[in-house]
PDB file of C-alpha atoms (C1' of nucleotides) in Angstrom:
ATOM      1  CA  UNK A  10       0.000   0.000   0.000  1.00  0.00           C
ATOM      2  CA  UNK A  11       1.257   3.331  -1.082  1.00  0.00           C
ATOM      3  CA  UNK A  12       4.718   1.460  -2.275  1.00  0.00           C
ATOM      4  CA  UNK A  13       4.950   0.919  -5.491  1.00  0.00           C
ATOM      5  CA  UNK A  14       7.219  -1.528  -7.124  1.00  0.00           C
ATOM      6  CA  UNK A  15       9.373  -0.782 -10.424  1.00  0.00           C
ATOM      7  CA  UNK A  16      11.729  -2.818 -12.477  1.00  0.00           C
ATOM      8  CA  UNK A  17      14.726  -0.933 -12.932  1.00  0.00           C
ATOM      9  CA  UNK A  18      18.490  -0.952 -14.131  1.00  0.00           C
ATOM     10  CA  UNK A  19      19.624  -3.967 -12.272  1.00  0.00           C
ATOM     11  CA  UNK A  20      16.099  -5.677 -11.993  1.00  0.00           C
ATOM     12  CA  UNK A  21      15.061  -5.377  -8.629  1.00  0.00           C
ATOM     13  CA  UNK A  22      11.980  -3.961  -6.910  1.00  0.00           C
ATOM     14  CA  UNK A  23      12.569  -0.567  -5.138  1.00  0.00           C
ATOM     15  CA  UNK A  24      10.433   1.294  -2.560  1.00  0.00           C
ATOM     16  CA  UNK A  25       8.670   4.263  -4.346  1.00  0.00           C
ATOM     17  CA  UNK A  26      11.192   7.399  -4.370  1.00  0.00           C
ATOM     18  CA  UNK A  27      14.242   4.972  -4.185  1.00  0.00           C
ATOM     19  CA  UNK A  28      14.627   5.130  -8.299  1.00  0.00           C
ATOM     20  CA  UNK A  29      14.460   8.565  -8.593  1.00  0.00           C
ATOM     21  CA  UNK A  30      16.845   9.248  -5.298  1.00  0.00           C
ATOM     22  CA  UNK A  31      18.954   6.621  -6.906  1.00  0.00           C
ATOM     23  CA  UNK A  32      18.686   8.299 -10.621  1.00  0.00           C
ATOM     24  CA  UNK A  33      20.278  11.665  -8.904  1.00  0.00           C
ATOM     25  CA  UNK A  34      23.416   9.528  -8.140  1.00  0.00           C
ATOM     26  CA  UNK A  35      24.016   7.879 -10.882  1.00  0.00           C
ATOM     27  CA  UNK A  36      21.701   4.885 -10.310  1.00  0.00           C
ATOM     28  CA  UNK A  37      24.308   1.571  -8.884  1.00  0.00           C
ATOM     29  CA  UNK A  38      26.741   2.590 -11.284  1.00  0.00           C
ATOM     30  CA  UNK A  39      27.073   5.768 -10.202  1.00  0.00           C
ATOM     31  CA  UNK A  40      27.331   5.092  -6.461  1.00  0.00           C
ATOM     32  CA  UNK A  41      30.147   2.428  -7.252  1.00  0.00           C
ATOM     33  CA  UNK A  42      31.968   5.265  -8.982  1.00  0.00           C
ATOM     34  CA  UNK A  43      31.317   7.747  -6.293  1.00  0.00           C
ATOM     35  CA  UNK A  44      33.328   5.163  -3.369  1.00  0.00           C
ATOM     36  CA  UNK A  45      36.814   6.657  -2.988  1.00  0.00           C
ATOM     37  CA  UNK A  46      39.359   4.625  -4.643  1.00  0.00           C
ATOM     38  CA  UNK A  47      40.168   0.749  -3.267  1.00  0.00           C
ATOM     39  CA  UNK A  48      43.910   2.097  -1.796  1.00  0.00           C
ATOM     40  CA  UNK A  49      41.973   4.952  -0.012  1.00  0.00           C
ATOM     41  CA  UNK A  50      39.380   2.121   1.582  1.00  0.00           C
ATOM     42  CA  UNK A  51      42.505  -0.307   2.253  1.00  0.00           C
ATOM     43  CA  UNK A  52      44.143   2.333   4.077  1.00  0.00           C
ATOM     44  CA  UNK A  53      41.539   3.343   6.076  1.00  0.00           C
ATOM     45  CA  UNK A  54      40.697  -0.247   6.926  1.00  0.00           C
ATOM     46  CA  UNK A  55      44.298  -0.452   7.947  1.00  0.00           C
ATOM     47  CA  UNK A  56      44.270   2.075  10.582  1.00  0.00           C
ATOM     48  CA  UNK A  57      40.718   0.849  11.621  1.00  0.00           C
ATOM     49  CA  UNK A  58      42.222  -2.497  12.178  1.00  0.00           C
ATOM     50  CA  UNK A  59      45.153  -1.535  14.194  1.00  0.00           C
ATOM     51  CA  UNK A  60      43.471   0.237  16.585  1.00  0.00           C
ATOM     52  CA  UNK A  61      40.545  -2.593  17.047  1.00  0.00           C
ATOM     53  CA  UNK A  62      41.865  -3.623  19.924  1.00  0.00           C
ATOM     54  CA  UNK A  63      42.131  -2.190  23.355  1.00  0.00           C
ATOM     55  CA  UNK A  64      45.408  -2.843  24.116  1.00  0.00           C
ATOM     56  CA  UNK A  65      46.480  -0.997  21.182  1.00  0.00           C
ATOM     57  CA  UNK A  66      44.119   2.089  21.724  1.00  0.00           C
ATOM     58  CA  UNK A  67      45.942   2.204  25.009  1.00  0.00           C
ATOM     59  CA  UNK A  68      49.266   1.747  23.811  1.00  0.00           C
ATOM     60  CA  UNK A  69      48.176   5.094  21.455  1.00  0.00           C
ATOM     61  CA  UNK A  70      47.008   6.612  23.896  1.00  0.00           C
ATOM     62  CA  UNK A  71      50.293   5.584  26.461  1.00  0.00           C
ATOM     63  CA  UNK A  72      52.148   7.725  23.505  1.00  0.00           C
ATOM     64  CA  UNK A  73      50.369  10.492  23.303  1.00  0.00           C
ATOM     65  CA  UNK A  74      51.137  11.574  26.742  1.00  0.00           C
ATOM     66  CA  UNK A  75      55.070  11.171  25.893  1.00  0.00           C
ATOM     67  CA  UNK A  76      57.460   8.825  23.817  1.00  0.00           C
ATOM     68  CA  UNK A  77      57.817   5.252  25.947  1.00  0.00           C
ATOM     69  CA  UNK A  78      60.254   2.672  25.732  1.00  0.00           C
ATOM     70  CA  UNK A  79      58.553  -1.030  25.418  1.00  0.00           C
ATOM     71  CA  UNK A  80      59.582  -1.968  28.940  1.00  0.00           C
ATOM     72  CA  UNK A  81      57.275   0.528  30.263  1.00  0.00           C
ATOM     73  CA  UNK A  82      54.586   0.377  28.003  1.00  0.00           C
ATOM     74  CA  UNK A  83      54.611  -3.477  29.251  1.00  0.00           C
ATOM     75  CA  UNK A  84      54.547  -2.376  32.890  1.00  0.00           C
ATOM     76  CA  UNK A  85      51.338  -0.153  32.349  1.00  0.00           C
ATOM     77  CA  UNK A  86      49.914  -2.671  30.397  1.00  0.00           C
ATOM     78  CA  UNK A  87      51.081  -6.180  32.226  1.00  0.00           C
ATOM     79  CA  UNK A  88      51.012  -8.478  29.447  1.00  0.00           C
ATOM     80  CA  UNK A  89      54.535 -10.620  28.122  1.00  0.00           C
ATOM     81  CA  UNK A  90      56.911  -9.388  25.505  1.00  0.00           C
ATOM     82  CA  UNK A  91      55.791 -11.518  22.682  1.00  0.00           C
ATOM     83  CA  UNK A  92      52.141  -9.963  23.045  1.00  0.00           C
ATOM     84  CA  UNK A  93      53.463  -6.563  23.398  1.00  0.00           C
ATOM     85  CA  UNK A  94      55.778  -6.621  20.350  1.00  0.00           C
ATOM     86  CA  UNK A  95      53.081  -8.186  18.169  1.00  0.00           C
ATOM     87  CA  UNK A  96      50.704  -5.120  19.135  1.00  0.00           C
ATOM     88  CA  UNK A  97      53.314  -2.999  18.547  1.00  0.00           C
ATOM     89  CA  UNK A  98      54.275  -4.450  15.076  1.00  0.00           C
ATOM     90  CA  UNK A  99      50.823  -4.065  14.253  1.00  0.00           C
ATOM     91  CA  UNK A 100      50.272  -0.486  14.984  1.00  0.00           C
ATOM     92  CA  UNK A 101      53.819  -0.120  13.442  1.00  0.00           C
ATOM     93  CA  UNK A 102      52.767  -1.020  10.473  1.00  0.00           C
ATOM     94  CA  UNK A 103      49.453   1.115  10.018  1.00  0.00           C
ATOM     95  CA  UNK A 104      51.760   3.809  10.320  1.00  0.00           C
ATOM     96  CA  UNK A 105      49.992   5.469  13.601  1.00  0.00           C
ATOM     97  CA  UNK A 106      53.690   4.862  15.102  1.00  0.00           C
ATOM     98  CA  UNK A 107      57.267   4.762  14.879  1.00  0.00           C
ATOM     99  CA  UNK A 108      60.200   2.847  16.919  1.00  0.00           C
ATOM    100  CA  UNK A 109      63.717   4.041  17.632  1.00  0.00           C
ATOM    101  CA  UNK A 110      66.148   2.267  19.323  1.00  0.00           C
ATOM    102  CA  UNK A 111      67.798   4.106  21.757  1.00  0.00           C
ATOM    103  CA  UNK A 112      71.343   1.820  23.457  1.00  0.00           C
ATOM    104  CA  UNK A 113      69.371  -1.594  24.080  1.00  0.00           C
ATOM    105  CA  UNK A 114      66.303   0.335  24.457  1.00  0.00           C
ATOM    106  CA  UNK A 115      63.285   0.578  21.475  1.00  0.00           C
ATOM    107  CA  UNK A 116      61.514   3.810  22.318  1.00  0.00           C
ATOM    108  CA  UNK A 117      57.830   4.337  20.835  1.00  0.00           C
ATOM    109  CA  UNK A 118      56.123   7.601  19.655  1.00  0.00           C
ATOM    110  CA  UNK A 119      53.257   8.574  17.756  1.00  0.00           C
ATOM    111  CA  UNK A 120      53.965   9.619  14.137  1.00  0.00           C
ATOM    112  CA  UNK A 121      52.265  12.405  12.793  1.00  0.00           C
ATOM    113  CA  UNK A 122      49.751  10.023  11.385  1.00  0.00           C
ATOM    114  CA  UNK A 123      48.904   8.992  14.538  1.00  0.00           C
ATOM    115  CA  UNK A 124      48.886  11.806  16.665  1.00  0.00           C
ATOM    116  CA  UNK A 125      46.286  14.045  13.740  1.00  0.00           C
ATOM    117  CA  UNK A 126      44.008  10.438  14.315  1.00  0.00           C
ATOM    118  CA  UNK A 127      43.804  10.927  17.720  1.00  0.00           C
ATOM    119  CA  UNK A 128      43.273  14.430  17.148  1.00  0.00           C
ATOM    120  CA  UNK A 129      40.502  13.646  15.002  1.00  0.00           C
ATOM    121  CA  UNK A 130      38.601  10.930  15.629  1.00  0.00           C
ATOM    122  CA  UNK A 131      39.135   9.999  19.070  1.00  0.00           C
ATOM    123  CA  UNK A 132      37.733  13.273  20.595  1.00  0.00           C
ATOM    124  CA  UNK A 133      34.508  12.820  19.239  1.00  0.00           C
ATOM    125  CA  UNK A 134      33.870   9.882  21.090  1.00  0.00           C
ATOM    126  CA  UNK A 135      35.529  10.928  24.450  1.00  0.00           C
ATOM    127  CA  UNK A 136      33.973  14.157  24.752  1.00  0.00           C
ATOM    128  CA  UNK A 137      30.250  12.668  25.705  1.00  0.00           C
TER     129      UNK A 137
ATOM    130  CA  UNK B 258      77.850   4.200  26.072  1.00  0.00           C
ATOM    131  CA  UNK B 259      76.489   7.095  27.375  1.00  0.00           C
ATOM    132  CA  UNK B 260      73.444   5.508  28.686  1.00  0.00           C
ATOM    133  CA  UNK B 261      72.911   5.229  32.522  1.00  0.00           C
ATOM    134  CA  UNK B 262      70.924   2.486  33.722  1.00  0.00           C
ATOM    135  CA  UNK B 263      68.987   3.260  36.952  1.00  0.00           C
ATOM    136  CA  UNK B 264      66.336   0.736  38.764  1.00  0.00           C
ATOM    137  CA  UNK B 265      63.600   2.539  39.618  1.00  0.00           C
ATOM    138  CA  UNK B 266      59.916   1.996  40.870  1.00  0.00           C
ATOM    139  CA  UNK B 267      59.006  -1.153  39.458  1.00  0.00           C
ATOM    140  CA  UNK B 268      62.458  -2.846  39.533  1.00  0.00           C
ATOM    141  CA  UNK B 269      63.259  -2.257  35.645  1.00  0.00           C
ATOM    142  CA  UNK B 270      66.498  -0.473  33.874  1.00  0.00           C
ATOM    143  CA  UNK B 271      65.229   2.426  31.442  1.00  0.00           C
ATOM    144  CA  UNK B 272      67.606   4.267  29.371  1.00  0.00           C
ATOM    145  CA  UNK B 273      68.637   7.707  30.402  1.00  0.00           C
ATOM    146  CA  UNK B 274      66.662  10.553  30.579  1.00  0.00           C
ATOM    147  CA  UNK B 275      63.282   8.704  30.883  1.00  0.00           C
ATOM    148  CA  UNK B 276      62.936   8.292  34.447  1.00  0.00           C
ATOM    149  CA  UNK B 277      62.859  11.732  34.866  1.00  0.00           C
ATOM    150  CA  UNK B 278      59.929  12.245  32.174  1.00  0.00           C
ATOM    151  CA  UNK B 279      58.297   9.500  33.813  1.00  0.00           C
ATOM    152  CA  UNK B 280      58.587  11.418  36.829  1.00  0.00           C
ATOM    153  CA  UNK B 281      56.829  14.056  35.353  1.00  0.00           C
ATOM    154  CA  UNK B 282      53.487  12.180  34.318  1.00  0.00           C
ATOM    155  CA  UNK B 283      54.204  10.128  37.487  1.00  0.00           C
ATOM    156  CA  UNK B 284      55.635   6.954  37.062  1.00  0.00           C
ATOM    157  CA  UNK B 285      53.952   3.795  35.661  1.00  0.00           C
ATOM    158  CA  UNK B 286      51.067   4.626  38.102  1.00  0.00           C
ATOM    159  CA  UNK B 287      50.953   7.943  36.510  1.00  0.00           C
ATOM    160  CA  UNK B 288      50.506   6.598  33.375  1.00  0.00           C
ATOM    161  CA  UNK B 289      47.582   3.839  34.258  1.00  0.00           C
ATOM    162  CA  UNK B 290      45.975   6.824  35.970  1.00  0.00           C
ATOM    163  CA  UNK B 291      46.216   8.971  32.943  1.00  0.00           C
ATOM    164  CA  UNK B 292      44.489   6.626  29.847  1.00  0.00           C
ATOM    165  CA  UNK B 293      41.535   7.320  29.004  1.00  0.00           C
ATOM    166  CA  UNK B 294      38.815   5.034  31.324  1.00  0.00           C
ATOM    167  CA  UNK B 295      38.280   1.375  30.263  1.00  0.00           C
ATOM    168  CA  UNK B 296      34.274   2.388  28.820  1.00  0.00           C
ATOM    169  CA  UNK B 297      36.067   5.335  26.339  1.00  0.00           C
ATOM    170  CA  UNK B 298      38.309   2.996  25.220  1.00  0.00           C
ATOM    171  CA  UNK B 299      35.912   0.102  24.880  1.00  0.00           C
ATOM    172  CA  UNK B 300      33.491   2.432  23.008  1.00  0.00           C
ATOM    173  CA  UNK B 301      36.533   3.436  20.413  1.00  0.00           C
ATOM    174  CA  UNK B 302      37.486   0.039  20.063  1.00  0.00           C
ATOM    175  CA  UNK B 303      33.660  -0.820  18.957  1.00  0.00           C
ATOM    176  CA  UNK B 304      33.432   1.569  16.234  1.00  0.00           C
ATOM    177  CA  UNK B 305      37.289   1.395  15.147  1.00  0.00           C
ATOM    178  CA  UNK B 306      36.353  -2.837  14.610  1.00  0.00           C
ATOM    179  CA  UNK B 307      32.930  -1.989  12.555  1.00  0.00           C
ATOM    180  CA  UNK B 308      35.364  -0.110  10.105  1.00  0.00           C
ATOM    181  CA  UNK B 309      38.506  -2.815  10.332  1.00  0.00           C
ATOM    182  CA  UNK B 310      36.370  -4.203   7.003  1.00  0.00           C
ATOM    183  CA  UNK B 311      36.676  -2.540   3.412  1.00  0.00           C
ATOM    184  CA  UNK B 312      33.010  -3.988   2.895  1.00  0.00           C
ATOM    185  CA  UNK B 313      31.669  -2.074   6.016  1.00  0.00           C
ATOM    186  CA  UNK B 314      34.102   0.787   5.276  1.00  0.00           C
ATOM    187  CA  UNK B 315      32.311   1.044   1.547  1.00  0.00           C
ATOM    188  CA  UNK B 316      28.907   0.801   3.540  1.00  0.00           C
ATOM    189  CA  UNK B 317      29.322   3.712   5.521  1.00  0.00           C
ATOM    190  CA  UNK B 318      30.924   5.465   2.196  1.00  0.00           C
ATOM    191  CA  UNK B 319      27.655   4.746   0.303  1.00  0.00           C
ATOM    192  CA  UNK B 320      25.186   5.711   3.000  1.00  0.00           C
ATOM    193  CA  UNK B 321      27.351   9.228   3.338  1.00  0.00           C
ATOM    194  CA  UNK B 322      25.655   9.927  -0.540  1.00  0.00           C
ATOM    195  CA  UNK B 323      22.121   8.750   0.821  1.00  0.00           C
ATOM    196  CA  UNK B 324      20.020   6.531   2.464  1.00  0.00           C
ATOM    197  CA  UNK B 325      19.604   3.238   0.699  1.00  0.00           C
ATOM    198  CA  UNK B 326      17.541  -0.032   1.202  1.00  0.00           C
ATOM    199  CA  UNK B 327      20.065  -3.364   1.851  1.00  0.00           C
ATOM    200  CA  UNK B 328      18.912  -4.598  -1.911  1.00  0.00           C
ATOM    201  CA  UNK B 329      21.085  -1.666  -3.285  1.00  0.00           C
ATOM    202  CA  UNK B 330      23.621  -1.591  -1.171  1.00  0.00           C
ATOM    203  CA  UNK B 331      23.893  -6.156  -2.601  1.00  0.00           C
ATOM    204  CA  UNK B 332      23.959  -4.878  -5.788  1.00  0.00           C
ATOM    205  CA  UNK B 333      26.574  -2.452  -5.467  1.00  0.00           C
ATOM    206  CA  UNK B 334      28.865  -4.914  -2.844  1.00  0.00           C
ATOM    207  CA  UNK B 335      27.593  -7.893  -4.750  1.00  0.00           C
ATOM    208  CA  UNK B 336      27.883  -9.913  -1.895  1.00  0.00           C
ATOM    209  CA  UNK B 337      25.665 -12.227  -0.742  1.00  0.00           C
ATOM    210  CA  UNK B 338      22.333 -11.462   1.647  1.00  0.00           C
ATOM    211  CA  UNK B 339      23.039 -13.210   4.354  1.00  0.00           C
ATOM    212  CA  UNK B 340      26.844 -11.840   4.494  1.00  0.00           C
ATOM    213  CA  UNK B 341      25.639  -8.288   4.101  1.00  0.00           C
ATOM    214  CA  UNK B 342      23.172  -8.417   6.490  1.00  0.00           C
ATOM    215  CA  UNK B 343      25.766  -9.676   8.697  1.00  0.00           C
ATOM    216  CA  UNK B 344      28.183  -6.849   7.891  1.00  0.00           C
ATOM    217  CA  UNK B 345      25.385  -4.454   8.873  1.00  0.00           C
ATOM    218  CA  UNK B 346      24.317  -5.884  12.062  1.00  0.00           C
ATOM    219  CA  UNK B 347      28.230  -4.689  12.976  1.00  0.00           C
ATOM    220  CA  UNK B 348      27.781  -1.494  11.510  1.00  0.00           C
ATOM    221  CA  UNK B 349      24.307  -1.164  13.788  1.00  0.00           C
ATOM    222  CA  UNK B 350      25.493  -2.313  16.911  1.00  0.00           C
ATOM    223  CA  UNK B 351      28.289   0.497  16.524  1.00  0.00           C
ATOM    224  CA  UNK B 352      25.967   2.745  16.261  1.00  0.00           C
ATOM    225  CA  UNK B 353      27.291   4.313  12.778  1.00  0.00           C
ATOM    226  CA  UNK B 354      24.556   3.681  11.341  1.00  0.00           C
ATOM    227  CA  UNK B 355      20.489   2.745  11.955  1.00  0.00           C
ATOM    228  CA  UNK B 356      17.655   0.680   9.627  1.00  0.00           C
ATOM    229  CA  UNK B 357      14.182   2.150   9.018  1.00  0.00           C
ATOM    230  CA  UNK B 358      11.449  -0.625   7.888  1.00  0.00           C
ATOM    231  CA  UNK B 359       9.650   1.074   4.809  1.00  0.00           C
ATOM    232  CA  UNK B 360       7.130  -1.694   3.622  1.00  0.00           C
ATOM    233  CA  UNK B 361       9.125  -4.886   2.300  1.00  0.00           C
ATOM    234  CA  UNK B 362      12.385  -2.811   2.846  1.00  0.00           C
ATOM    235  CA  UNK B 363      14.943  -1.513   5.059  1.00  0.00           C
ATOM    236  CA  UNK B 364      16.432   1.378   4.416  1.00  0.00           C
ATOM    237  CA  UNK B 365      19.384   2.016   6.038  1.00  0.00           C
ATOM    238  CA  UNK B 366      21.307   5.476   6.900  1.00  0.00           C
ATOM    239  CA  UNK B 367      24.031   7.056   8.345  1.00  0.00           C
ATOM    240  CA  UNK B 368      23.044   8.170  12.383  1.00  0.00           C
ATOM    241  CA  UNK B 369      24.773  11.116  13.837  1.00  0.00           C
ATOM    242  CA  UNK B 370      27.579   9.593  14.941  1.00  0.00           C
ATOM    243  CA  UNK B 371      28.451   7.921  11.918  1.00  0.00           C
ATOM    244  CA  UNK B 372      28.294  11.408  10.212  1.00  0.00           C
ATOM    245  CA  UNK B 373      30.899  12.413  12.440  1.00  0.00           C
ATOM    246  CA  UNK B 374      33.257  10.383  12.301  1.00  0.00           C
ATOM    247  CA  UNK B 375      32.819  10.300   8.675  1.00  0.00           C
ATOM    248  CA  UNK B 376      33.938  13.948   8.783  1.00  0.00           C
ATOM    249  CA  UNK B 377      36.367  13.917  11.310  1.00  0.00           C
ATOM    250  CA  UNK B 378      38.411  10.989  10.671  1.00  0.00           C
ATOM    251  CA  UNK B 379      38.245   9.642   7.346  1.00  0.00           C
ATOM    252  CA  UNK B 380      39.124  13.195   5.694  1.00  0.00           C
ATOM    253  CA  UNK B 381      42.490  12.810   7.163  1.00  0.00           C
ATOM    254  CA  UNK B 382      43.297   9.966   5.223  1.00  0.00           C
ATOM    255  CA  UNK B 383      41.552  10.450   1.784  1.00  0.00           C
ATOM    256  CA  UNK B 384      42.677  14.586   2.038  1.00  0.00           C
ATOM    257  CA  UNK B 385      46.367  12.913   1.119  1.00  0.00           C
TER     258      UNK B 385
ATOM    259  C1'  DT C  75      84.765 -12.966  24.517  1.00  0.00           C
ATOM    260  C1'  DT C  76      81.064 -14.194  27.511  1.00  0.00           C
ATOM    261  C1'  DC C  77      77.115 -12.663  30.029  1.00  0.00           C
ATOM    262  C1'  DT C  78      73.037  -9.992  30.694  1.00  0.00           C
ATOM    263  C1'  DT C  79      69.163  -7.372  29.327  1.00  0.00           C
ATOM    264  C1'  DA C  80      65.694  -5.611  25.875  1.00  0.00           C
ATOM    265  C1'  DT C  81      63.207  -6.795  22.199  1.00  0.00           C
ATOM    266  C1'  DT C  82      61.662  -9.400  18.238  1.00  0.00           C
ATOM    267  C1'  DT C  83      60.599 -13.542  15.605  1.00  0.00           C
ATOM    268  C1'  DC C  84      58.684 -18.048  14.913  1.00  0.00           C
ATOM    269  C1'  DA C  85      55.527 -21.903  14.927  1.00  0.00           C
ATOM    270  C1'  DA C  86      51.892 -24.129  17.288  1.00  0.00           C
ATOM    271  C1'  DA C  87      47.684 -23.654  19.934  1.00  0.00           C
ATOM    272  C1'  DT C  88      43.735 -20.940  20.801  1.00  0.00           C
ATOM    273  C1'  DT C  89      40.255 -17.664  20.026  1.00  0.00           C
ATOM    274  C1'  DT C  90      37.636 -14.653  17.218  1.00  0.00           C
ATOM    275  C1'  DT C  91      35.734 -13.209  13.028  1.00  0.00           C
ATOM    276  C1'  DT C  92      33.828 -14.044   8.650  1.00  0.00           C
ATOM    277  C1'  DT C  93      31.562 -16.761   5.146  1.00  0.00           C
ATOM    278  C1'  DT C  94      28.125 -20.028   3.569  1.00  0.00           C
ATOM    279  C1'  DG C  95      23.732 -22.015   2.782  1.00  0.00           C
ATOM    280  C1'  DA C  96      19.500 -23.305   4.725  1.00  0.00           C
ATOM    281  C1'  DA C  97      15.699 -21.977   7.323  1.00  0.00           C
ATOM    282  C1'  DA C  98      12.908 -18.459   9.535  1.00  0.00           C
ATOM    283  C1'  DC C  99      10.433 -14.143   9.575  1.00  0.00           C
ATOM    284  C1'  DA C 100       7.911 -10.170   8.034  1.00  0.00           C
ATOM    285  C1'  DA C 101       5.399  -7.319   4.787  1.00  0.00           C
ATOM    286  C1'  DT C 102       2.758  -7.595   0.478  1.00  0.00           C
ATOM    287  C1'  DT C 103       0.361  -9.184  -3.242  1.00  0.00           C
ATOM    288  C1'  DC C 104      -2.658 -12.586  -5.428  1.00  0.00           C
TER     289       DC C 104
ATOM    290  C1'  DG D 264      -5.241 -18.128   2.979  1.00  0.00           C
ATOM    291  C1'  DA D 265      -1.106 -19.246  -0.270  1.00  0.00           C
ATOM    292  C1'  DA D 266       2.644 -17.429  -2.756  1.00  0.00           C
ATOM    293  C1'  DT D 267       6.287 -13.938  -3.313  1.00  0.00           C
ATOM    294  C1'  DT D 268       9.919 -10.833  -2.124  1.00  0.00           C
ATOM    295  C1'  DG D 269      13.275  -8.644   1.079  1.00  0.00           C
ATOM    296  C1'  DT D 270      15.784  -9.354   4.981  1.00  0.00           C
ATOM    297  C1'  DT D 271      17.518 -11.613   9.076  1.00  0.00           C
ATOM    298  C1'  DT D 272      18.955 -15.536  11.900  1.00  0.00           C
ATOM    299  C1'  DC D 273      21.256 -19.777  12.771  1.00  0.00           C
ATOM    300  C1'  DA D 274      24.736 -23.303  12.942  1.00  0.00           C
ATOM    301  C1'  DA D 275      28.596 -25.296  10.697  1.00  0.00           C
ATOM    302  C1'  DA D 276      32.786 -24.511   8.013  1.00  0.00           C
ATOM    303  C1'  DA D 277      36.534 -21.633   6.797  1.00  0.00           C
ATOM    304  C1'  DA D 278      39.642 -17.997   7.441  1.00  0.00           C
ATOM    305  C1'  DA D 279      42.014 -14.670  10.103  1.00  0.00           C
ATOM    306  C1'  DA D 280      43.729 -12.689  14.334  1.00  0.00           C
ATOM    307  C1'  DT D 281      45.711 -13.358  18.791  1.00  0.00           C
ATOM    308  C1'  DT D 282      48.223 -15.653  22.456  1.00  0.00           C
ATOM    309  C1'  DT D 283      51.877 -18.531  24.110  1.00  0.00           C
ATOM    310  C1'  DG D 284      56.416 -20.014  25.040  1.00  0.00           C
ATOM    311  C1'  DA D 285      60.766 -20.985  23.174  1.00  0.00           C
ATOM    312  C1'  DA D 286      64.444 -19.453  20.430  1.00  0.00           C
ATOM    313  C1'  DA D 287      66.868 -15.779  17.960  1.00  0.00           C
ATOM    314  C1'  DT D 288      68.898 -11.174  17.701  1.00  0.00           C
ATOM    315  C1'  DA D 289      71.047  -7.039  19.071  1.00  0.00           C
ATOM    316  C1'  DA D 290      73.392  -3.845  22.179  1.00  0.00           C
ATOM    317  C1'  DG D 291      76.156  -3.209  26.010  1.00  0.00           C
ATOM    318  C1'  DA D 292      78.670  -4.372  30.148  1.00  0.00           C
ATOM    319  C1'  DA D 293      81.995  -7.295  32.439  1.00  0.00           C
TER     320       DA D 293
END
DNA sequence: TTCTTATTTCAAATTTTTTTGAAACAATTC
DNA sequence: GAATTGTTTCAAAAAAATTTGAAATAAGAA
């Protein structure tokens, strides 16, 4: 009632005002073109995955109060060197942060990257 | 060479220079005390996982143009149902986004939140 | 050189997430 | 009511991420 069905482009059944919403974009076509690129979704995803974890949002967060060397970052955080180093390879790699070995020591600190995504994003959900 | 190793509060060498900035944010206590508490960082986790997927990632992407029912969003993803509807029961229960019954359909859309972080983090990696 | 400490790497075990396909459910039309 | 379409739910299978503990590496100190 009040819904009415049309064949369209791709041959399914749309609720009425869905085509012509759809038309304005391009129809499925158009709204495949208007994604950003795959590299800009894969890196995105990248960071998204890295910091999926709690450990690792803390680990940020450890490093944006000051650069850490991985024996203290495994005192806050009390878990064993082969956990900690696998975090840390992980956000490593999304490019949030960088190592530098210091004498025996590795110290830890945000890269840029990470410290404008904490900037960004994080505030908006800590601020509530 | 050059580095002074000094045991300190919890019975670990650190390389020179960073007991004293330790000191300043107060020791490995200090730090604990300083993250963020365990629900912020909990809630960031939960939204950072919904986007650790380029599928959901594309999602939110496509729901940023408009609203659209899940049989457009399959056609675009070509995926299948049941794996879409499982990719959006993520992005739900993050709260990015919310589903509207109209008739038959769904239609799902963006919610506030997922708006915002749309704008406040993603920009910072596709504005490169 | 040998010893110690800090950290990483590796492979196996475990846990979690994702995919699949069938079945269920809900709204509509016939 | 029966049949149809859009969507979700469920359980099993598959794939991926994480944890573990042992071994390797690297830098210094003795």
């Amino acid at each position: 009632m009040g819904i009415k069905k049309i064949k369209n482009e791709i041959n399914i059944f749309l609720p009425e005002g869905a085509e012509e919403s759809l038309c304005g974009c391009g129809g499925v076509k158009g709204l495949k073109a208007l994604l950003p690129k795959d590299s800009d979704i894969e890196a995105l995803g990248v960071i998204h995955h890295a910091l999926a974890d709690k450990k690792r949002i803390k680990i940020l967060c450890m490093l944006s109060i000051q650069p850490l060397c991985v024996c203290i970052i495994r005192a806050v955080l009390e878990i064993s060197d082969s956990r900690l180093s696998y975090h840390l390879s992980i956000l490593k790699k999304s490019g949030l942060i960088s190592g530098e070995q210091k004498g025996t020591w590795i110290t830890y600190s945000l890269t840029d990257k990470g410290k404008e995504w904490l900037d960004s994003g994080i505030n908006s959900v800590f601020v509530k």
